[in-house]
């Protein structure tokens, strides 16, 4: 895949010094290559959240959609260049491919522009906790047993996002905040809730079986941090709708960052609604 060169403006040293530097940042489900990717918000987030280690937890590039229709605007180039620049400046970047960019799994063990490709990773927090880092699609029965159904669901999801973009453009004109149709449906449809719960419990159980104190994943586009069966389950959400990330502070404390709410006037997640632990 070829990328056109486009020089991003350098952040001023004063601006960089004013932003906190985290020990680690985890983001997933960017879906670069789709109209739904909120690349502008992602670039702003990356500019304000420098870190020692950055984990790209799958579905960074949406190969499924790109095979059907090529979509790659300059902003998506800018995201790639921003990541490469961070790697050049010494940030350790680890890419754990997901099902939408599964083509990258064939390159496990390779490094591209300083970005390491692995199929799973283990991150040890500053306070000694072992976190298993995976995308999570291996725990999705639809992906594993009926991939055609997953493709169908992906098309329906893209359609709902198109409706969502139109609906939210009207809301923006009326001065109303962003509202997610798919997140609303996930929260209301019983089968969707059961699917999410089953996924979370399966991932946490496997992390426990492997001897880890926690797990960081993506895949289901639902940011969450809670304890399940003695394991800290962390889902860093997505950059299609929720614009969320998981960050590790210098003391090992983990926190979910909701970037849309931060831009709207500052946001600190209370315990139980984006736990900080």
PDB file of C-alpha atoms in Angstrom:
ATOM      1  CA  UNK A   1       0.000   0.000   0.000  1.00  0.00           C
ATOM      2  CA  UNK A   2       1.535   3.316  -1.044  1.00  0.00           C
ATOM      3  CA  UNK A   3       1.087   6.542   0.894  1.00  0.00           C
ATOM      4  CA  UNK A   4       1.510  10.030  -0.521  1.00  0.00           C
ATOM      5  CA  UNK A   5       3.959  12.159   1.400  1.00  0.00           C
ATOM      6  CA  UNK A   6       2.453  15.090   3.222  1.00  0.00           C
ATOM      7  CA  UNK A   7       4.379  17.100   5.806  1.00  0.00           C
ATOM      8  CA  UNK A   8       2.566  17.472   9.087  1.00  0.00           C
ATOM      9  CA  UNK A   9       3.164  20.656  11.065  1.00  0.00           C
ATOM     10  CA  UNK A  10       5.562  20.106  13.963  1.00  0.00           C
ATOM     11  CA  UNK A  11       4.138  20.633  17.436  1.00  0.00           C
ATOM     12  CA  UNK A  12       5.843  23.441  19.294  1.00  0.00           C
ATOM     13  CA  UNK A  13       8.153  22.399  22.125  1.00  0.00           C
ATOM     14  CA  UNK A  14       6.095  24.544  24.520  1.00  0.00           C
ATOM     15  CA  UNK A  15       2.893  22.720  23.519  1.00  0.00           C
ATOM     16  CA  UNK A  16       4.522  19.289  23.911  1.00  0.00           C
ATOM     17  CA  UNK A  17       5.828  20.194  27.373  1.00  0.00           C
ATOM     18  CA  UNK A  18       2.328  21.249  28.489  1.00  0.00           C
ATOM     19  CA  UNK A  19       0.873  17.823  27.684  1.00  0.00           C
ATOM     20  CA  UNK A  20       1.395  14.931  30.125  1.00  0.00           C
ATOM     21  CA  UNK A  21       3.516  12.021  28.914  1.00  0.00           C
ATOM     22  CA  UNK A  22       1.931   8.668  29.683  1.00  0.00           C
ATOM     23  CA  UNK A  23       3.729   5.422  30.284  1.00  0.00           C
ATOM     24  CA  UNK A  24       1.499   3.650  27.741  1.00  0.00           C
ATOM     25  CA  UNK A  25      -1.494   4.343  25.492  1.00  0.00           C
ATOM     26  CA  UNK A  26      -3.762   1.680  23.962  1.00  0.00           C
ATOM     27  CA  UNK A  27      -6.007   2.441  20.967  1.00  0.00           C
ATOM     28  CA  UNK A  28      -7.848   0.156  18.562  1.00  0.00           C
ATOM     29  CA  UNK A  29     -10.491   0.003  15.856  1.00  0.00           C
ATOM     30  CA  UNK A  30      -9.406   3.125  13.990  1.00  0.00           C
ATOM     31  CA  UNK A  31     -10.739   1.658  10.720  1.00  0.00           C
ATOM     32  CA  UNK A  32      -8.539   3.802   8.501  1.00  0.00           C
ATOM     33  CA  UNK A  33      -9.812   3.458   4.960  1.00  0.00           C
ATOM     34  CA  UNK A  34     -13.469   4.018   5.838  1.00  0.00           C
ATOM     35  CA  UNK A  35     -15.566   7.213   5.915  1.00  0.00           C
ATOM     36  CA  UNK A  36     -16.468   6.415   9.521  1.00  0.00           C
ATOM     37  CA  UNK A  37     -12.917   6.810  10.831  1.00  0.00           C
ATOM     38  CA  UNK A  38     -12.667   9.986  12.921  1.00  0.00           C
ATOM     39  CA  UNK A  39      -9.117  10.717  11.828  1.00  0.00           C
ATOM     40  CA  UNK A  40      -9.161  14.424  12.749  1.00  0.00           C
ATOM     41  CA  UNK A  41     -10.132  13.654  16.350  1.00  0.00           C
ATOM     42  CA  UNK A  42      -7.525  10.884  16.463  1.00  0.00           C
ATOM     43  CA  UNK A  43      -4.769  13.242  15.310  1.00  0.00           C
ATOM     44  CA  UNK A  44      -5.714  15.713  18.038  1.00  0.00           C
ATOM     45  CA  UNK A  45      -5.702  12.933  20.623  1.00  0.00           C
ATOM     46  CA  UNK A  46      -2.253  11.725  19.543  1.00  0.00           C
ATOM     47  CA  UNK A  47      -0.936  15.278  19.689  1.00  0.00           C
ATOM     48  CA  UNK A  48      -2.110  15.666  23.304  1.00  0.00           C
ATOM     49  CA  UNK A  49      -1.207  12.158  24.534  1.00  0.00           C
ATOM     50  CA  UNK A  50       2.480  11.396  24.129  1.00  0.00           C
ATOM     51  CA  UNK A  51       3.712   8.146  25.636  1.00  0.00           C
ATOM     52  CA  UNK A  52       6.628   5.764  26.058  1.00  0.00           C
ATOM     53  CA  UNK A  53       4.709   2.833  24.512  1.00  0.00           C
ATOM     54  CA  UNK A  54       1.768   2.936  22.109  1.00  0.00           C
ATOM     55  CA  UNK A  55      -0.246  -0.219  21.458  1.00  0.00           C
ATOM     56  CA  UNK A  56      -2.333  -0.403  18.273  1.00  0.00           C
ATOM     57  CA  UNK A  57      -4.791  -3.107  19.282  1.00  0.00           C
ATOM     58  CA  UNK A  58      -6.187  -4.190  15.922  1.00  0.00           C
ATOM     59  CA  UNK A  59      -8.457  -3.000  13.104  1.00  0.00           C
ATOM     60  CA  UNK A  60      -6.144  -0.070  12.474  1.00  0.00           C
ATOM     61  CA  UNK A  61      -6.594  -0.312   8.694  1.00  0.00           C
ATOM     62  CA  UNK A  62      -9.906  -1.679   7.403  1.00  0.00           C
ATOM     63  CA  UNK A  63      -8.859  -4.146   4.709  1.00  0.00           C
ATOM     64  CA  UNK A  64     -12.424  -5.455   4.369  1.00  0.00           C
ATOM     65  CA  UNK A  65     -13.760  -2.090   3.262  1.00  0.00           C
ATOM     66  CA  UNK A  66     -10.724  -1.190   1.130  1.00  0.00           C
ATOM     67  CA  UNK A  67     -11.155  -4.395  -0.884  1.00  0.00           C
ATOM     68  CA  UNK A  68     -14.712  -3.355  -1.712  1.00  0.00           C
ATOM     69  CA  UNK A  69     -14.092   0.339  -2.333  1.00  0.00           C
ATOM     70  CA  UNK A  70     -10.920   2.412  -2.112  1.00  0.00           C
ATOM     71  CA  UNK A  71     -11.200   5.293   0.333  1.00  0.00           C
ATOM     72  CA  UNK A  72      -8.019   6.926   1.609  1.00  0.00           C
ATOM     73  CA  UNK A  73      -8.180  10.711   2.184  1.00  0.00           C
ATOM     74  CA  UNK A  74      -5.222  12.834   3.227  1.00  0.00           C
ATOM     75  CA  UNK A  75      -6.236  12.791   6.893  1.00  0.00           C
ATOM     76  CA  UNK A  76      -5.731   9.011   6.946  1.00  0.00           C
ATOM     77  CA  UNK A  77      -2.259   9.533   5.492  1.00  0.00           C
ATOM     78  CA  UNK A  78      -1.643  12.064   8.234  1.00  0.00           C
ATOM     79  CA  UNK A  79      -2.507   9.504  10.924  1.00  0.00           C
ATOM     80  CA  UNK A  80      -0.012   7.004   9.472  1.00  0.00           C
ATOM     81  CA  UNK A  81       2.675   9.677   9.255  1.00  0.00           C
ATOM     82  CA  UNK A  82       1.967  10.792  12.821  1.00  0.00           C
ATOM     83  CA  UNK A  83       2.494   7.230  14.052  1.00  0.00           C
ATOM     84  CA  UNK A  84       5.718   6.860  12.061  1.00  0.00           C
ATOM     85  CA  UNK A  85       6.961  10.163  13.444  1.00  0.00           C
ATOM     86  CA  UNK A  86       6.274   9.040  17.006  1.00  0.00           C
ATOM     87  CA  UNK A  87       8.265   5.859  16.343  1.00  0.00           C
ATOM     88  CA  UNK A  88      11.181   7.922  14.994  1.00  0.00           C
ATOM     89  CA  UNK A  89      11.104  10.060  18.144  1.00  0.00           C
ATOM     90  CA  UNK A  90      11.577   7.003  20.336  1.00  0.00           C
ATOM     91  CA  UNK A  91       8.037   5.902  21.152  1.00  0.00           C
ATOM     92  CA  UNK A  92       7.783   2.105  21.213  1.00  0.00           C
ATOM     93  CA  UNK A  93       4.838   1.228  18.952  1.00  0.00           C
ATOM     94  CA  UNK A  94       3.386  -2.289  18.964  1.00  0.00           C
ATOM     95  CA  UNK A  95       0.805  -3.279  16.346  1.00  0.00           C
ATOM     96  CA  UNK A  96      -1.474  -6.227  17.197  1.00  0.00           C
ATOM     97  CA  UNK A  97      -3.560  -6.867  14.027  1.00  0.00           C
ATOM     98  CA  UNK A  98      -7.285  -7.582  14.190  1.00  0.00           C
ATOM     99  CA  UNK A  99      -9.736  -9.271  11.840  1.00  0.00           C
ATOM    100  CA  UNK A 100     -10.121  -6.220   9.553  1.00  0.00           C
ATOM    101  CA  UNK A 101      -6.350  -5.963   9.081  1.00  0.00           C
ATOM    102  CA  UNK A 102      -5.634  -9.682   9.400  1.00  0.00           C
ATOM    103  CA  UNK A 103      -3.337  -9.440   6.340  1.00  0.00           C
ATOM    104  CA  UNK A 104      -0.727  -7.986   8.739  1.00  0.00           C
ATOM    105  CA  UNK A 105      -0.681 -11.161  10.838  1.00  0.00           C
ATOM    106  CA  UNK A 106       1.543 -12.735   8.203  1.00  0.00           C
ATOM    107  CA  UNK A 107       4.231 -10.184   9.149  1.00  0.00           C
ATOM    108  CA  UNK A 108       4.463 -11.142  12.822  1.00  0.00           C
ATOM    109  CA  UNK A 109       7.942 -10.443  14.136  1.00  0.00           C
ATOM    110  CA  UNK A 110       8.679  -7.786  11.528  1.00  0.00           C
ATOM    111  CA  UNK A 111       9.114  -4.060  12.080  1.00  0.00           C
ATOM    112  CA  UNK A 112       7.950  -1.379   9.638  1.00  0.00           C
ATOM    113  CA  UNK A 113       9.200   2.145  10.214  1.00  0.00           C
ATOM    114  CA  UNK A 114       9.840   1.254  13.842  1.00  0.00           C
ATOM    115  CA  UNK A 115       6.362  -0.245  14.360  1.00  0.00           C
ATOM    116  CA  UNK A 116       6.575  -3.828  15.656  1.00  0.00           C
ATOM    117  CA  UNK A 117       3.996  -6.361  14.423  1.00  0.00           C
ATOM    118  CA  UNK A 118       2.943  -9.086  16.875  1.00  0.00           C
ATOM    119  CA  UNK A 119      -0.194 -11.212  17.083  1.00  0.00           C
ATOM    120  CA  UNK A 120      -0.428 -10.693  20.858  1.00  0.00           C
ATOM    121  CA  UNK A 121       1.584  -8.837  23.468  1.00  0.00           C
ATOM    122  CA  UNK A 122       2.109  -8.655  27.212  1.00  0.00           C
ATOM    123  CA  UNK A 123       2.401  -5.267  28.899  1.00  0.00           C
ATOM    124  CA  UNK A 124       3.628  -4.929  32.486  1.00  0.00           C
ATOM    125  CA  UNK A 125       2.335  -1.846  34.262  1.00  0.00           C
ATOM    126  CA  UNK A 126       4.491   0.332  36.509  1.00  0.00           C
ATOM    127  CA  UNK A 127       2.891  -1.318  39.568  1.00  0.00           C
ATOM    128  CA  UNK A 128       3.715  -4.813  38.305  1.00  0.00           C
ATOM    129  CA  UNK A 129       0.441  -5.997  36.763  1.00  0.00           C
ATOM    130  CA  UNK A 130       0.666  -8.243  33.698  1.00  0.00           C
ATOM    131  CA  UNK A 131      -1.780  -7.254  30.933  1.00  0.00           C
ATOM    132  CA  UNK A 132      -2.454  -9.535  27.970  1.00  0.00           C
ATOM    133  CA  UNK A 133      -2.933  -7.394  24.837  1.00  0.00           C
ATOM    134  CA  UNK A 134      -5.025  -8.871  22.003  1.00  0.00           C
ATOM    135  CA  UNK A 135      -7.577  -7.600  19.513  1.00  0.00           C
ATOM    136  CA  UNK A 136     -10.217 -10.115  20.598  1.00  0.00           C
ATOM    137  CA  UNK A 137     -11.725 -11.424  17.360  1.00  0.00           C
ATOM    138  CA  UNK A 138     -10.648 -14.979  18.252  1.00  0.00           C
ATOM    139  CA  UNK A 139     -13.358 -14.884  20.929  1.00  0.00           C
ATOM    140  CA  UNK A 140     -16.070 -13.858  18.451  1.00  0.00           C
ATOM    141  CA  UNK A 141     -18.014 -16.946  17.394  1.00  0.00           C
ATOM    142  CA  UNK A 142     -19.382 -15.184  14.298  1.00  0.00           C
ATOM    143  CA  UNK A 143     -15.869 -14.371  13.053  1.00  0.00           C
ATOM    144  CA  UNK A 144     -14.583 -17.874  13.709  1.00  0.00           C
ATOM    145  CA  UNK A 145     -17.562 -19.946  12.560  1.00  0.00           C
ATOM    146  CA  UNK A 146     -19.499 -17.868  10.014  1.00  0.00           C
ATOM    147  CA  UNK A 147     -17.253 -15.276   8.393  1.00  0.00           C
ATOM    148  CA  UNK A 148     -19.841 -14.560   5.675  1.00  0.00           C
ATOM    149  CA  UNK A 149     -22.194 -13.421   8.446  1.00  0.00           C
ATOM    150  CA  UNK A 150     -19.456 -11.179   9.822  1.00  0.00           C
ATOM    151  CA  UNK A 151     -19.066  -9.563   6.381  1.00  0.00           C
ATOM    152  CA  UNK A 152     -22.835  -9.046   6.193  1.00  0.00           C
ATOM    153  CA  UNK A 153     -22.862  -7.522   9.643  1.00  0.00           C
ATOM    154  CA  UNK A 154     -19.983  -5.244   8.641  1.00  0.00           C
ATOM    155  CA  UNK A 155     -21.973  -3.952   5.663  1.00  0.00           C
ATOM    156  CA  UNK A 156     -25.012  -3.322   7.859  1.00  0.00           C
ATOM    157  CA  UNK A 157     -22.814  -1.528  10.385  1.00  0.00           C
ATOM    158  CA  UNK A 158     -21.395   0.707   7.645  1.00  0.00           C
ATOM    159  CA  UNK A 159     -24.946   1.508   6.537  1.00  0.00           C
ATOM    160  CA  UNK A 160     -25.915   2.454  10.095  1.00  0.00           C
ATOM    161  CA  UNK A 161     -22.848   4.711  10.278  1.00  0.00           C
ATOM    162  CA  UNK A 162     -23.926   6.499   7.088  1.00  0.00           C
ATOM    163  CA  UNK A 163     -27.342   7.123   8.623  1.00  0.00           C
ATOM    164  CA  UNK A 164     -25.621   8.222  11.797  1.00  0.00           C
ATOM    165  CA  UNK A 165     -23.417  10.758   9.975  1.00  0.00           C
ATOM    166  CA  UNK A 166     -26.456  12.282   8.236  1.00  0.00           C
ATOM    167  CA  UNK A 167     -28.458  12.355  11.462  1.00  0.00           C
ATOM    168  CA  UNK A 168     -25.611  13.939  13.437  1.00  0.00           C
ATOM    169  CA  UNK A 169     -25.021  16.601  10.785  1.00  0.00           C
ATOM    170  CA  UNK A 170     -28.617  17.702  11.462  1.00  0.00           C
ATOM    171  CA  UNK A 171     -28.001  17.548  15.216  1.00  0.00           C
ATOM    172  CA  UNK A 172     -24.846  19.660  14.835  1.00  0.00           C
ATOM    173  CA  UNK A 173     -26.788  22.337  12.949  1.00  0.00           C
ATOM    174  CA  UNK A 174     -29.250  22.398  15.826  1.00  0.00           C
ATOM    175  CA  UNK A 175     -26.401  22.743  18.328  1.00  0.00           C
ATOM    176  CA  UNK A 176     -26.888  19.261  19.765  1.00  0.00           C
ATOM    177  CA  UNK A 177     -24.024  16.898  20.752  1.00  0.00           C
ATOM    178  CA  UNK A 178     -22.995  13.711  18.911  1.00  0.00           C
ATOM    179  CA  UNK A 179     -25.303  10.704  19.376  1.00  0.00           C
ATOM    180  CA  UNK A 180     -24.496   7.134  18.343  1.00  0.00           C
ATOM    181  CA  UNK A 181     -27.252   5.027  16.787  1.00  0.00           C
ATOM    182  CA  UNK A 182     -25.284   1.771  16.900  1.00  0.00           C
ATOM    183  CA  UNK A 183     -24.231   2.323  20.526  1.00  0.00           C
ATOM    184  CA  UNK A 184     -27.889   2.935  21.402  1.00  0.00           C
ATOM    185  CA  UNK A 185     -28.925  -0.296  19.690  1.00  0.00           C
ATOM    186  CA  UNK A 186     -26.118  -2.260  21.360  1.00  0.00           C
ATOM    187  CA  UNK A 187     -27.355  -1.004  24.700  1.00  0.00           C
ATOM    188  CA  UNK A 188     -31.022  -1.810  24.053  1.00  0.00           C
ATOM    189  CA  UNK A 189     -31.066  -5.073  22.094  1.00  0.00           C
ATOM    190  CA  UNK A 190     -30.938  -8.051  24.460  1.00  0.00           C
ATOM    191  CA  UNK A 191     -29.013 -10.297  22.068  1.00  0.00           C
ATOM    192  CA  UNK A 192     -26.393  -7.590  21.573  1.00  0.00           C
ATOM    193  CA  UNK A 193     -26.012  -7.224  25.339  1.00  0.00           C
ATOM    194  CA  UNK A 194     -25.644 -10.997  25.729  1.00  0.00           C
ATOM    195  CA  UNK A 195     -23.022 -11.075  22.967  1.00  0.00           C
ATOM    196  CA  UNK A 196     -20.979  -8.338  24.644  1.00  0.00           C
ATOM    197  CA  UNK A 197     -21.191 -10.029  28.049  1.00  0.00           C
ATOM    198  CA  UNK A 198     -20.194 -13.426  26.630  1.00  0.00           C
ATOM    199  CA  UNK A 199     -17.262 -11.845  24.794  1.00  0.00           C
ATOM    200  CA  UNK A 200     -15.996 -10.002  27.874  1.00  0.00           C
ATOM    201  CA  UNK A 201     -16.236 -13.072  30.105  1.00  0.00           C
ATOM    202  CA  UNK A 202     -14.502 -15.314  27.561  1.00  0.00           C
ATOM    203  CA  UNK A 203     -11.598 -12.891  27.104  1.00  0.00           C
ATOM    204  CA  UNK A 204     -11.179 -12.423  30.869  1.00  0.00           C
ATOM    205  CA  UNK A 205     -11.293 -16.171  31.519  1.00  0.00           C
ATOM    206  CA  UNK A 206      -8.554 -16.828  28.954  1.00  0.00           C
ATOM    207  CA  UNK A 207      -6.379 -14.067  30.429  1.00  0.00           C
ATOM    208  CA  UNK A 208      -6.757 -15.677  33.868  1.00  0.00           C
ATOM    209  CA  UNK A 209      -5.931 -19.117  32.451  1.00  0.00           C
ATOM    210  CA  UNK A 210      -2.707 -17.682  31.015  1.00  0.00           C
ATOM    211  CA  UNK A 211      -1.728 -16.209  34.367  1.00  0.00           C
ATOM    212  CA  UNK A 212      -2.306 -12.492  33.664  1.00  0.00           C
ATOM    213  CA  UNK A 213      -3.858  -9.970  36.037  1.00  0.00           C
ATOM    214  CA  UNK A 214      -5.620  -8.138  33.212  1.00  0.00           C
ATOM    215  CA  UNK A 215      -6.412  -7.999  29.519  1.00  0.00           C
ATOM    216  CA  UNK A 216      -6.582  -5.142  27.005  1.00  0.00           C
ATOM    217  CA  UNK A 217      -8.618  -5.680  23.845  1.00  0.00           C
ATOM    218  CA  UNK A 218     -10.839  -3.967  21.283  1.00  0.00           C
ATOM    219  CA  UNK A 219     -13.034  -5.487  18.539  1.00  0.00           C
ATOM    220  CA  UNK A 220     -16.535  -4.875  19.926  1.00  0.00           C
ATOM    221  CA  UNK A 221     -16.333  -1.025  19.860  1.00  0.00           C
ATOM    222  CA  UNK A 222     -17.412  -0.765  23.490  1.00  0.00           C
ATOM    223  CA  UNK A 223     -15.034   0.970  25.899  1.00  0.00           C
ATOM    224  CA  UNK A 224     -15.117  -0.677  29.307  1.00  0.00           C
ATOM    225  CA  UNK A 225     -12.960  -1.251  32.354  1.00  0.00           C
ATOM    226  CA  UNK A 226     -14.123  -3.576  35.091  1.00  0.00           C
ATOM    227  CA  UNK A 227     -13.115  -6.638  37.052  1.00  0.00           C
ATOM    228  CA  UNK A 228     -14.426  -9.980  35.775  1.00  0.00           C
ATOM    229  CA  UNK A 229     -13.665 -13.085  37.784  1.00  0.00           C
ATOM    230  CA  UNK A 230     -10.598 -11.570  39.389  1.00  0.00           C
ATOM    231  CA  UNK A 231      -9.228 -10.215  36.090  1.00  0.00           C
ATOM    232  CA  UNK A 232      -9.141  -6.548  35.080  1.00  0.00           C
ATOM    233  CA  UNK A 233     -10.956  -6.411  31.726  1.00  0.00           C
ATOM    234  CA  UNK A 234     -10.066  -3.328  29.657  1.00  0.00           C
ATOM    235  CA  UNK A 235     -11.579  -2.565  26.269  1.00  0.00           C
ATOM    236  CA  UNK A 236     -10.140   0.599  24.722  1.00  0.00           C
ATOM    237  CA  UNK A 237     -13.190   1.231  22.503  1.00  0.00           C
ATOM    238  CA  UNK A 238     -12.896   2.649  18.980  1.00  0.00           C
ATOM    239  CA  UNK A 239     -12.262   5.711  16.794  1.00  0.00           C
ATOM    240  CA  UNK A 240     -15.374   5.405  14.652  1.00  0.00           C
ATOM    241  CA  UNK A 241     -17.958   6.505  17.178  1.00  0.00           C
ATOM    242  CA  UNK A 242     -16.849   6.691  20.810  1.00  0.00           C
ATOM    243  CA  UNK A 243     -13.283   8.027  20.278  1.00  0.00           C
ATOM    244  CA  UNK A 244     -11.871   6.365  23.385  1.00  0.00           C
ATOM    245  CA  UNK A 245      -8.482   5.123  24.532  1.00  0.00           C
ATOM    246  CA  UNK A 246      -6.880   3.452  27.518  1.00  0.00           C
ATOM    247  CA  UNK A 247      -3.914   5.235  29.101  1.00  0.00           C
ATOM    248  CA  UNK A 248      -1.446   4.173  31.779  1.00  0.00           C
ATOM    249  CA  UNK A 249      -0.171   6.928  34.065  1.00  0.00           C
ATOM    250  CA  UNK A 250       3.415   6.985  35.336  1.00  0.00           C
ATOM    251  CA  UNK A 251       2.389   5.267  38.590  1.00  0.00           C
ATOM    252  CA  UNK A 252       0.676   2.376  36.775  1.00  0.00           C
ATOM    253  CA  UNK A 253      -2.865   3.692  37.167  1.00  0.00           C
ATOM    254  CA  UNK A 254      -5.073   2.894  34.178  1.00  0.00           C
ATOM    255  CA  UNK A 255      -7.753   5.250  32.880  1.00  0.00           C
ATOM    256  CA  UNK A 256     -10.239   5.340  30.023  1.00  0.00           C
ATOM    257  CA  UNK A 257     -10.156   8.617  28.094  1.00  0.00           C
ATOM    258  CA  UNK A 258     -13.331   9.663  26.258  1.00  0.00           C
ATOM    259  CA  UNK A 259     -11.939  12.182  23.787  1.00  0.00           C
ATOM    260  CA  UNK A 260     -15.252  13.622  22.509  1.00  0.00           C
ATOM    261  CA  UNK A 261     -16.318  14.439  26.049  1.00  0.00           C
ATOM    262  CA  UNK A 262     -12.874  15.875  26.794  1.00  0.00           C
ATOM    263  CA  UNK A 263     -13.176  18.251  23.841  1.00  0.00           C
ATOM    264  CA  UNK A 264     -16.643  19.244  24.977  1.00  0.00           C
ATOM    265  CA  UNK A 265     -15.256  20.655  28.199  1.00  0.00           C
ATOM    266  CA  UNK A 266     -13.071  18.206  30.031  1.00  0.00           C
ATOM    267  CA  UNK A 267     -13.804  14.693  31.228  1.00  0.00           C
ATOM    268  CA  UNK A 268     -12.628  12.519  34.071  1.00  0.00           C
ATOM    269  CA  UNK A 269     -14.297   9.124  34.100  1.00  0.00           C
ATOM    270  CA  UNK A 270     -15.944   8.344  37.442  1.00  0.00           C
ATOM    271  CA  UNK A 271     -15.560   4.877  38.942  1.00  0.00           C
ATOM    272  CA  UNK A 272     -17.979   2.467  37.266  1.00  0.00           C
ATOM    273  CA  UNK A 273     -18.360   4.520  34.089  1.00  0.00           C
ATOM    274  CA  UNK A 274     -14.858   4.320  32.708  1.00  0.00           C
ATOM    275  CA  UNK A 275     -12.888   3.223  35.708  1.00  0.00           C
ATOM    276  CA  UNK A 276      -9.521   4.616  36.677  1.00  0.00           C
ATOM    277  CA  UNK A 277      -7.576   1.877  38.493  1.00  0.00           C
TER     278      UNK A 277
END
